[in-house]
Amino acid sequence: MSEIPETASDVVWQSSPPGSIYDYIKVASFSIGSDGLVDQWSRRAVDLFGITADQVRGRDPVEVFMPAELRPRGHRKVAEILDGKEWTGLVPFRMPGRDGAHGIAEIYVMPSETESGERAAVCIVVDVRALRQIETDLAASQAIFGQSPFGFLLFGTDLTVHRANTRVATVFGGTVEDHRGRTAHDYLPRPEAERMNACLRRVLETGEPAIDLQIIGTLPGSSERRHWSVNLYRVHSGAGRPIGVAGIGTDVTRRHLAAREAASARRNLALLNEASARIGNSLDLETTARELLDVAVPGFCDLASVDLFQGLLTGEEAAPGRWSPHGESYGGGSAALRRVAFASAVSGAPLEIPGDANENGTPTAVGEVHHYPFSSPYANALRAARVQSIPGVEGSLVQSILAVPMVAHDTVVGLVQFARTKGSEPFGERDQALATELAARAAVCIDNARLYRREHERALILQRSLLPPGDPEAAGLDIACRYLPGNTATEVGGDWFDVIELPGHRTALVVGDVMGRGLRAAVAMGELRTAVRTLALLDLEPAEVLSALDEIARGLGSPSGTQQASRVAHKSREADLSEVYLATCVYAVYDPVTRRCAFANAGHLPPFLVEPGQEALLLDVPPGMPLGVGGEPFEEVEVELPEGSLLALYTDGLVESRDHPLDEGLRAFRQALTDPVHPLEDVCDHVLNTLDTRHGEDDIALLMARIQGLPADAVGDWRLPREPRSVGRARELARGQLLAWDLDPLVDTVELLVSELVTNALRYGEGEIRLRLLRDRTLVCEVWDAGLVQPRRRRARDTDEGGRGLQLVGLLSAAWGSRRTPRGKTVWFELALPDGDSTGGPSAEQLLSMY
């Protein structure tokens, strides 16, 4: 669009390419001489009528242009014009190249004079169709521009506004005319205005439109940020010359807010999905807290910390309902918390959140125990179990804080602080809801970890109570043992081993395996282990122990009650319990005096024996049926164990897994035992390091014993005839042996007790009498005879002259008892070795207590 000069002095005469309004309305001209014939024909007339100048010059225009029926009237009009009369009218004409089609031209005829003063005429011709089209286009353009609900601006080549529509005036104020001459700086902040001008120049220079240019600004008199989507395109004249840039602007603030809300919702959903995947992968409290911060920073906030109640971390039980350490209320800020995690996405940011300092005024560090003041918003969040929004303090990097209590099952376990720094968007209501959800998910995981730890500790207490101490001792044996749970999560299982001291310095070695895993198998194992220890105290033979244990296992695996209907109703449960209490077991009794060991096996893998200088071999111990099956007796095998040999009892987890068969595992175990001269603890470690133990598949129990035997000079063994003088002989033999062992303080006590036992053997027993003294960690005295009647301790009446022998034995000995033997019975007592301070004899009070 060309500019109109305001004064004559503004006119500049210059040559410019076509592009005026006349190009659009197709104005043509020709002239008629005084003879009524065409004497001049313009080039635009050639384009309009399709007739060259040679074809029309010197001819009657009426004859050339008008149809035959209109020619008489046409001649009259030409005559009038030549008489000096102006005329304007519509004249039909044949359109060139249209197969005889007619158009309508508007002709303005103006009389003129030739050089000789004769009458002539100048004719201006316009195509009516083009004129009407221009009028329609202008009307449409005006309607679109003026009535459009979108803001419309037309910038000139100087980037000033040449035209604005009503919508722009309504939004930015003033009238339409007030906006002429304005620039982008009059509407937008400086950064946005410069970006707008740069885009206008680019469109004006390249002709490439700018689509959906996002512009941010404010309206006059308002501080609310508005968002506009602007489309820019270059405008050309009819000849194609750029004359400016048109801009159409749409207020998309609502759409932007909706998109931001949708993006925020998607972000929050993604954050929650990430939290579900990443929080709670560990049953460690501190690890779970760090997992929460890994999700929240920087995806949700810039700084964050997690505090957990100290009572929760130390394993103290929480009171029902709201968290209350030691059963007290939180009041007074007395509840101690420990900072377990902190995360920051801000480079160089201080390790603190405003208002979150310890009693010394320094930032609370990770691992530090601290208290929140009673009146602080952090304490309020914990008391009320509700989120507290806390603004940043002046001069701090942090501008917005959320103190979020961690609530799980109506129990507050700690506090999470989320903080955003200046430059980030402050927390809103949606952020508070998301923060609460994140803290709740972490709280549930932490509470689960707390419950797991509590149950885990109980399970460990149970497991440790069911296994012998780490360094069990036995006469004539050097013992080492290992237990590796197959379930590393609970560290409990159904495998067990035991070392039980028996009378006569004998030792029972036990290894068993309850079918199943986890806590339930451990409970079943504990019941069976207790039963084994009880049976061992009866001093039964190994086969008898397993037979009795089999009956106990079957009783444990059956539901109570004898009614048939109850048995039918609990059929499935009975099957489950029976499966739990199926077990395998090896029970061995070792005598250090004879170095002989008696074995009985209930479906378990046989022991390995490694003699000095020999390869390891499996002992031929009949396997028998597992415990709980019943119906088959157990066989017993007695083996003499050479001095220095190595005995290994184990469970199948050591030698069998899904990846290799049992034979392969036994072969590897044999190879690992080929050099047993090292210390026994080192041999155990070597075995476990050499074999592929596959802890995740089954429990492993390993019990190893090196045979030492009692030395000959530690044993006194005598046979006495069945006659009264054997009592005195027994006292003499015992005295002599004790003096040889330098056990003088025990002489009187031993003489007295030996006299009582030998007297009882003569009075109530049968056959030859055998007296044996054994010295190891304690002193043991045994009296054997062929009688089967077991001694029974009774309370003698005051008037009785005898009957106090066993009372005296029980009073003066550390332990006493009797056991059956293949050819009679043995009565024994045990005394502790003197420590240099004891007198060795009974006190008067002890003797008088029997009367």
PDB file of N, CA, C and O in Angstrom, residues 30 136 198 297 301 330 392 408 413 471 556 664 726:
ATOM      1  N   PHE A  30      -9.478   5.007 -25.184  1.00  0.00           N
ATOM      2  CA  PHE A  30      -9.338   5.205 -26.638  1.00  0.00           C
ATOM      3  C   PHE A  30     -10.006   6.552 -26.970  1.00  0.00           C
ATOM      4  O   PHE A  30     -10.737   7.122 -26.144  1.00  0.00           O
ATOM      5  N   THR A 136     -16.460  -5.853  -3.785  1.00  0.00           N
ATOM      6  CA  THR A 136     -16.779  -6.986  -2.900  1.00  0.00           C
ATOM      7  C   THR A 136     -15.604  -7.327  -2.001  1.00  0.00           C
ATOM      8  O   THR A 136     -15.755  -7.557  -0.795  1.00  0.00           O
ATOM      9  N   ALA A 198      12.230  -8.584  16.018  1.00  0.00           N
ATOM     10  CA  ALA A 198      13.138  -9.445  15.257  1.00  0.00           C
ATOM     11  C   ALA A 198      12.368 -10.379  14.349  1.00  0.00           C
ATOM     12  O   ALA A 198      12.758 -10.630  13.196  1.00  0.00           O
ATOM     13  N   VAL A 297      14.065 -34.967  44.097  1.00  0.00           N
ATOM     14  CA  VAL A 297      15.055 -33.960  43.697  1.00  0.00           C
ATOM     15  C   VAL A 297      15.768 -34.436  42.448  1.00  0.00           C
ATOM     16  O   VAL A 297      16.347 -35.528  42.441  1.00  0.00           O
ATOM     17  N   CYS A 301      11.370 -30.794  43.582  1.00  0.00           N
ATOM     18  CA  CYS A 301      11.856 -29.662  44.367  1.00  0.00           C
ATOM     19  C   CYS A 301      13.363 -29.548  44.191  1.00  0.00           C
ATOM     20  O   CYS A 301      13.987 -30.358  43.504  1.00  0.00           O
ATOM     21  N   TYR A 330       3.937 -35.818  71.776  1.00  0.00           N
ATOM     22  CA  TYR A 330       5.025 -35.092  71.136  1.00  0.00           C
ATOM     23  C   TYR A 330       5.244 -33.722  71.775  1.00  0.00           C
ATOM     24  O   TYR A 330       6.208 -33.052  71.479  1.00  0.00           O
ATOM     25  N   GLY A 392       9.901 -18.801  52.584  1.00  0.00           N
ATOM     26  CA  GLY A 392      11.319 -18.585  52.840  1.00  0.00           C
ATOM     27  C   GLY A 392      11.557 -17.296  53.600  1.00  0.00           C
ATOM     28  O   GLY A 392      10.703 -16.407  53.657  1.00  0.00           O
ATOM     29  N   ALA A 408       1.927 -43.462  58.192  1.00  0.00           N
ATOM     30  CA  ALA A 408       1.645 -44.816  57.713  1.00  0.00           C
ATOM     31  C   ALA A 408       0.795 -45.523  58.759  1.00  0.00           C
ATOM     32  O   ALA A 408       1.196 -45.635  59.922  1.00  0.00           O
ATOM     33  N   VAL A 413       5.843 -41.449  61.326  1.00  0.00           N
ATOM     34  CA  VAL A 413       7.178 -42.040  61.490  1.00  0.00           C
ATOM     35  C   VAL A 413       8.292 -41.028  61.270  1.00  0.00           C
ATOM     36  O   VAL A 413       9.446 -41.316  61.584  1.00  0.00           O
ATOM     37  N   ASP A 471      31.351 -71.527  69.447  1.00  0.00           N
ATOM     38  CA  ASP A 471      32.519 -72.384  69.722  1.00  0.00           C
ATOM     39  C   ASP A 471      32.129 -73.469  70.724  1.00  0.00           C
ATOM     40  O   ASP A 471      32.515 -73.426  71.897  1.00  0.00           O
ATOM     41  N   LEU A 556       3.818 -84.116  65.918  1.00  0.00           N
ATOM     42  CA  LEU A 556       3.795 -82.676  65.626  1.00  0.00           C
ATOM     43  C   LEU A 556       3.114 -82.394  64.305  1.00  0.00           C
ATOM     44  O   LEU A 556       2.515 -81.341  64.111  1.00  0.00           O
ATOM     45  N   GLU A 664      28.019 -84.717  41.876  1.00  0.00           N
ATOM     46  CA  GLU A 664      29.043 -83.717  41.589  1.00  0.00           C
ATOM     47  C   GLU A 664      29.382 -82.905  42.832  1.00  0.00           C
ATOM     48  O   GLU A 664      30.548 -82.589  43.104  1.00  0.00           O
ATOM     49  N   SER A 726      35.103-104.957  98.374  1.00  0.00           N
ATOM     50  CA  SER A 726      35.315-104.145  97.166  1.00  0.00           C
ATOM     51  C   SER A 726      35.015-102.681  97.426  1.00  0.00           C
ATOM     52  O   SER A 726      35.516-101.799  96.715  1.00  0.00           O
TER      53      SER A 726
END
